[in-house]
């Protein structure tokens, strides 16, 4: 798995804590801000793509959402949508100050849950140069019924029960009740779709990310159905690339396709395969499409670092 040798650790403030990030210095003024979905930390989420973007000349800022990975925030492993969206906003502000980045050449890249986040963030940041949403979760209400059908009745009842206990416990300050983010059908996990377990071999095939905690606070299952960031697609003013996998059983391609059609300036790429195909058999196709999109929108004549015009 290729990783740039030139990246450096940094952190930036977000809310009352800080987010940890990798900065890959770039050469063309463009910058791609990257993060993963649910409990996926910055290394397994972005290493495979970040190195390729960086090889193409782009700076990369890959970060952990607060409460996950090396970022601050407690309690741990808790997904709060509003906080994570705020983390993206803080990352944009951080990237704009980097010496190798032109503030008007910033793009966002997210997959799965983060692919939904970037649509919501882009709608509020018209100054962004572009956005890439890869196999994005854009409509929890549309996805939830399918996810429930992929669970056994007993597993669903146990998962729902843990979600209730976790939610009530959070009110009185108890530690989160954690569940695996993915599991086989019949187990208690937030996702037991047919492609849920592809994530381990897609994101960590060599088991090198030994600190990656693949759990999440169970309260997420009670909230995910109400999260519908795709509704913001019509307000996105920058170019949007939506990459869908036609056999995706986790985020489902249909809601993402509809969100792309609702965006004023969008491109849609269909790949064969399931949710994690862009990290597996469809990786080269995904990288080729995404780099071409970035080169189209981040390397045109704009203001370069230092205020000079460049082509």
Coordinates of C-alpha atoms in Angstrom, one line a residue:
X1 CA 0.0 0.0 0.0
X2 CA 1.8 3.2 -1.2
X3 CA 2.3 6.0 1.4
X4 CA 4.1 9.2 0.7
X5 CA 7.4 9.6 2.4
X6 CA 7.0 13.3 2.7
X7 CA 3.9 13.6 4.8
X8 CA 4.1 15.4 8.2
X9 CA 1.9 15.3 11.3
X10 CA 0.0 18.4 12.3
X11 CA -3.2 19.3 14.3
X12 CA -5.8 22.0 14.1
X13 CA -8.4 23.3 16.6
X14 CA -12.0 22.2 16.2
X15 CA -14.6 23.1 18.8
X16 CA -13.1 22.6 22.2
X17 CA -10.5 20.1 21.1
X18 CA -8.1 19.4 18.2
X19 CA -8.0 17.1 15.2
X20 CA -4.9 15.2 14.2
X21 CA -3.9 15.2 10.5
X22 CA -1.3 14.2 8.0
X23 CA -0.2 16.9 5.6
X24 CA 1.3 15.8 2.3
X25 CA 3.0 18.9 0.8
X26 CA 2.0 19.5 -2.8
X27 CA 3.6 21.2 -5.8
X28 CA 0.7 22.7 -7.8
X29 CA -1.2 24.8 -5.3
X30 CA -4.2 22.4 -5.1
X31 CA -5.2 20.6 -1.9
X32 CA -7.5 17.7 -1.2
X33 CA -8.9 17.4 2.3
X34 CA -9.7 13.8 3.2
X35 CA -11.4 11.7 5.9
X36 CA -13.2 8.4 6.3
X37 CA -16.6 7.3 7.4
X38 CA -18.0 6.2 10.8
X39 CA -15.0 4.8 12.8
X40 CA -12.5 4.6 9.9
X41 CA -9.4 6.6 10.9
X42 CA -7.2 8.7 8.5
X43 CA -4.7 6.0 7.7
X44 CA -6.9 3.1 6.5
X45 CA -9.4 5.6 5.1
X46 CA -7.0 7.7 3.0
X47 CA -3.5 6.3 2.6
X48 CA -4.2 4.4 -0.6
X49 CA -5.8 7.5 -2.4
X50 CA -3.8 10.2 -0.7
X51 CA -0.4 8.9 -2.0
X52 CA -1.8 8.9 -5.5
X53 CA -3.2 12.4 -5.3
X54 CA 0.1 13.6 -3.9
X55 CA 2.0 11.9 -6.7
X56 CA -0.1 13.9 -9.1
X57 CA 1.1 17.2 -7.4
X58 CA -1.7 17.9 -5.0
X59 CA -1.3 18.7 -1.3
X60 CA -3.4 16.4 1.0
X61 CA -4.7 17.1 4.4
X62 CA -6.0 13.8 5.8
X63 CA -7.6 14.0 9.3
X64 CA -9.3 12.1 12.1
X65 CA -12.7 13.4 13.2
X66 CA -12.8 14.3 16.9
X67 CA -13.3 11.4 19.3
X68 CA -11.6 9.0 16.8
X69 CA -8.0 8.0 16.1
X70 CA -5.4 10.5 17.2
X71 CA -7.8 13.4 17.5
X72 CA -8.9 14.7 20.8
X73 CA -12.4 14.6 22.3
X74 CA -14.2 12.4 24.8
X75 CA -16.0 10.2 25.2
X76 CA -14.3 8.1 22.5
X77 CA -15.9 6.4 19.4
X78 CA -18.9 8.6 19.5
X79 CA -20.3 9.8 16.1
X80 CA -22.0 13.2 16.3
X81 CA -22.9 14.5 12.9
X82 CA -22.8 18.2 13.7
X83 CA -19.3 17.9 15.3
X84 CA -17.9 16.0 12.4
X85 CA -19.2 18.6 9.9
X86 CA -17.6 21.3 12.1
X87 CA -14.3 19.3 11.9
X88 CA -14.5 19.5 8.1
X89 CA -15.0 23.3 8.4
X90 CA -12.0 23.6 10.7
X91 CA -10.0 21.5 8.2
X92 CA -10.8 23.9 5.4
X93 CA -9.7 26.8 7.5
X94 CA -6.5 25.0 8.3
X95 CA -5.7 24.0 4.7
X96 CA -6.1 27.6 3.6
X97 CA -3.2 28.6 5.8
X98 CA -0.7 26.0 4.5
X99 CA 2.2 27.5 2.6
X100 CA 1.8 25.1 -0.4
X101 CA -2.0 25.6 -0.8
X102 CA -3.9 28.2 -2.8
X103 CA -7.1 29.0 -0.7
X104 CA -9.2 28.9 -3.9
X105 CA -7.9 25.5 -4.9
X106 CA -9.2 23.3 -2.1
X107 CA -11.2 20.2 -2.7
X108 CA -12.9 17.7 -0.3
X109 CA -12.9 13.9 -0.6
X110 CA -14.9 11.6 1.6
X111 CA -16.3 8.1 1.4
X112 CA -19.2 6.4 3.0
X113 CA -20.5 8.5 5.9
X114 CA -17.8 11.2 5.2
X115 CA -19.0 11.2 1.5
X116 CA -22.3 12.5 2.9
X117 CA -20.6 15.0 5.2
X118 CA -18.7 16.6 2.3
X119 CA -22.0 17.4 0.5
X120 CA -23.3 19.1 3.5
X121 CA -20.1 21.0 4.0
X122 CA -19.8 22.0 0.3
X123 CA -23.3 23.5 0.4
X124 CA -22.1 26.0 3.0
X125 CA -18.7 26.7 1.4
X126 CA -19.2 28.0 -2.2
X127 CA -15.5 29.0 -2.3
X128 CA -14.5 25.4 -2.6
X129 CA -12.9 24.4 -5.9
X130 CA -14.5 20.9 -6.0
X131 CA -15.8 18.0 -4.0
X132 CA -15.5 14.2 -4.4
X133 CA -18.1 11.9 -2.7
X134 CA -17.1 8.3 -3.1
X135 CA -19.7 5.6 -2.4
X136 CA -21.4 8.2 -0.2
X137 CA -24.0 7.6 2.5
X138 CA -26.4 10.5 1.6
X139 CA -29.8 9.3 2.9
X140 CA -30.0 7.4 6.1
X141 CA -33.8 7.1 5.7
X142 CA -33.4 5.3 2.4
X143 CA -30.5 3.1 3.6
X144 CA -31.8 2.0 7.0
X145 CA -34.6 -0.3 5.8
X146 CA -32.2 -2.3 3.6
X147 CA -29.6 -2.5 6.5
X148 CA -32.4 -3.8 8.8
X149 CA -33.3 -6.5 6.3
X150 CA -29.7 -7.7 6.3
X151 CA -30.0 -8.3 10.1
X152 CA -31.6 -11.3 11.8
X153 CA -34.5 -10.3 14.0
X154 CA -32.6 -11.3 17.2
X155 CA -29.5 -9.4 16.2
X156 CA -31.6 -6.3 15.4
X157 CA -33.3 -6.4 18.8
X158 CA -30.0 -6.8 20.6
X159 CA -28.4 -3.9 18.6
X160 CA -31.4 -1.7 19.1
X161 CA -31.4 -2.5 22.8
X162 CA -27.7 -1.5 23.1
X163 CA -28.5 1.7 21.2
X164 CA -31.2 2.6 23.8
X165 CA -28.9 1.7 26.7
X166 CA -26.1 3.8 25.2
X167 CA -28.3 6.8 24.6
X168 CA -29.8 6.7 28.1
X169 CA -26.3 6.2 29.6
X170 CA -24.9 9.2 27.8
X171 CA -27.4 11.4 29.6
X172 CA -26.0 10.5 33.0
X173 CA -22.4 10.4 31.8
X174 CA -21.8 6.6 31.5
X175 CA -19.1 5.4 29.1
X176 CA -20.3 4.5 25.6
X177 CA -21.7 1.1 24.9
X178 CA -19.5 0.0 21.9
X179 CA -20.4 -2.3 19.1
X180 CA -18.4 -3.4 16.0
X181 CA -18.9 -1.2 13.0
X182 CA -19.3 -4.3 10.7
X183 CA -20.1 -8.0 11.2
X184 CA -21.6 -11.0 9.6
X185 CA -25.3 -11.5 9.4
X186 CA -26.6 -12.6 12.8
X187 CA -24.0 -10.8 14.8
X188 CA -24.5 -7.5 16.7
X189 CA -22.9 -4.8 14.6
X190 CA -24.0 -1.5 13.1
X191 CA -23.8 -3.0 9.6
X192 CA -24.2 -6.6 8.5
X193 CA -24.9 -6.1 4.8
X194 CA -23.3 -8.6 2.4
X195 CA -20.3 -6.2 1.7
X196 CA -19.9 -4.9 5.2
X197 CA -17.0 -7.3 6.0
X198 CA -15.1 -6.2 2.8
X199 CA -13.8 -3.2 4.7
X200 CA -11.1 -5.1 6.6
X201 CA -9.4 -6.5 3.5
X202 CA -10.0 -3.3 1.5
X203 CA -8.7 -0.8 4.1
X204 CA -6.2 -2.8 6.1
X205 CA -5.2 -5.9 4.0
X206 CA -1.8 -6.2 5.7
X207 CA -3.2 -5.6 9.2
X208 CA -0.7 -2.8 9.6
X209 CA -3.1 -0.4 11.4
X210 CA -2.9 -2.0 14.7
X211 CA -4.4 1.0 16.6
X212 CA -7.5 1.2 14.4
X213 CA -10.5 0.7 16.7
X214 CA -13.3 -0.7 14.6
X215 CA -16.1 0.0 17.1
X216 CA -18.6 2.8 17.5
X217 CA -21.0 3.9 20.2
X218 CA -24.3 2.1 19.7
X219 CA -26.3 5.3 19.9
X220 CA -25.5 5.8 16.2
X221 CA -28.1 3.2 15.1
X222 CA -30.9 5.4 16.6
X223 CA -29.7 8.5 14.7
X224 CA -28.4 7.3 11.4
X225 CA -31.8 7.0 9.8
X226 CA -32.4 10.7 10.3
X227 CA -29.2 11.9 8.7
X228 CA -29.8 12.9 5.1
X229 CA -26.9 15.1 3.9
X230 CA -27.9 14.5 0.2
X231 CA -30.7 17.0 0.7
X232 CA -28.1 19.7 0.5
X233 CA -26.9 18.7 -3.0
X234 CA -29.0 21.3 -4.7
X235 CA -27.1 24.1 -2.8
X236 CA -23.6 22.9 -3.8
X237 CA -22.2 25.6 -6.2
X238 CA -18.8 24.0 -6.9
X239 CA -18.2 21.0 -9.2
X240 CA -19.2 17.7 -7.6
X241 CA -18.0 14.2 -8.5
X242 CA -20.1 11.3 -7.2
X243 CA -18.5 7.9 -7.5
X244 CA -21.0 5.0 -7.0
X245 CA -20.6 1.3 -7.1
X246 CA -23.5 -0.4 -8.8
X247 CA -23.5 -3.4 -6.4
X248 CA -23.1 -1.3 -3.2
X249 CA -25.1 -3.0 -0.4
X250 CA -24.0 -0.6 2.4
X251 CA -24.6 2.9 1.2
X252 CA -26.7 1.9 -1.9
X253 CA -26.1 3.6 -5.3
X254 CA -29.6 5.0 -5.8
X255 CA -29.6 7.8 -3.2
X256 CA -26.2 9.0 -4.4
X257 CA -27.3 9.0 -8.0
X258 CA -30.3 11.1 -7.1
X259 CA -28.1 13.6 -5.1
X260 CA -25.8 13.9 -8.1
X261 CA -28.7 14.7 -10.4
X262 CA -29.8 17.4 -7.9
X263 CA -26.5 19.2 -7.8
X264 CA -26.1 22.1 -10.3
X265 CA -22.7 21.0 -11.5
X266 CA -22.0 17.3 -11.0
X267 CA -20.3 14.4 -12.7
X268 CA -21.3 10.8 -12.0
X269 CA -19.0 7.8 -12.3
X270 CA -20.4 4.3 -12.1
X271 CA -18.1 1.5 -11.0
X272 CA -18.7 -2.2 -11.0
X273 CA -18.5 -3.8 -7.5
X274 CA -19.6 -3.4 -4.0
X275 CA -19.2 -0.7 -1.4
X276 CA -15.4 -1.0 -1.0
X277 CA -14.6 -1.7 -4.7
X278 CA -12.7 1.6 -5.1
X279 CA -10.2 0.2 -2.7
X280 CA -10.1 -3.2 -4.3
X281 CA -10.8 -4.3 -7.9
X282 CA -12.0 -0.9 -9.1
X283 CA -9.2 1.1 -7.5
X284 CA -7.4 2.1 -10.7
X285 CA -10.7 3.2 -12.3
X286 CA -11.6 5.2 -9.2
X287 CA -8.2 6.9 -9.0
X288 CA -8.1 7.7 -12.7
X289 CA -11.5 9.4 -12.6
X290 CA -10.8 11.3 -9.4
X291 CA -7.4 12.6 -10.5
X292 CA -8.8 13.7 -13.8
X293 CA -11.5 15.5 -12.0
X294 CA -9.0 17.2 -9.6
X295 CA -6.8 18.2 -12.5
X296 CA -9.7 19.7 -14.3
X297 CA -10.8 21.9 -11.3
X298 CA -7.7 22.4 -9.2
X299 CA -5.0 23.1 -11.7
X300 CA -6.6 25.7 -13.9
X301 CA -5.4 29.3 -13.8
X302 CA -6.1 30.5 -10.3
X303 CA -4.4 32.3 -7.4
X304 CA -1.4 30.3 -6.3
X305 CA 0.2 30.4 -2.8
X306 CA 1.7 33.8 -2.2
X307 CA -1.0 35.6 -4.4
X308 CA 0.6 35.0 -7.8
X309 CA -1.3 33.9 -10.9
X310 CA -0.3 30.4 -12.1
X311 CA -1.4 28.0 -14.9

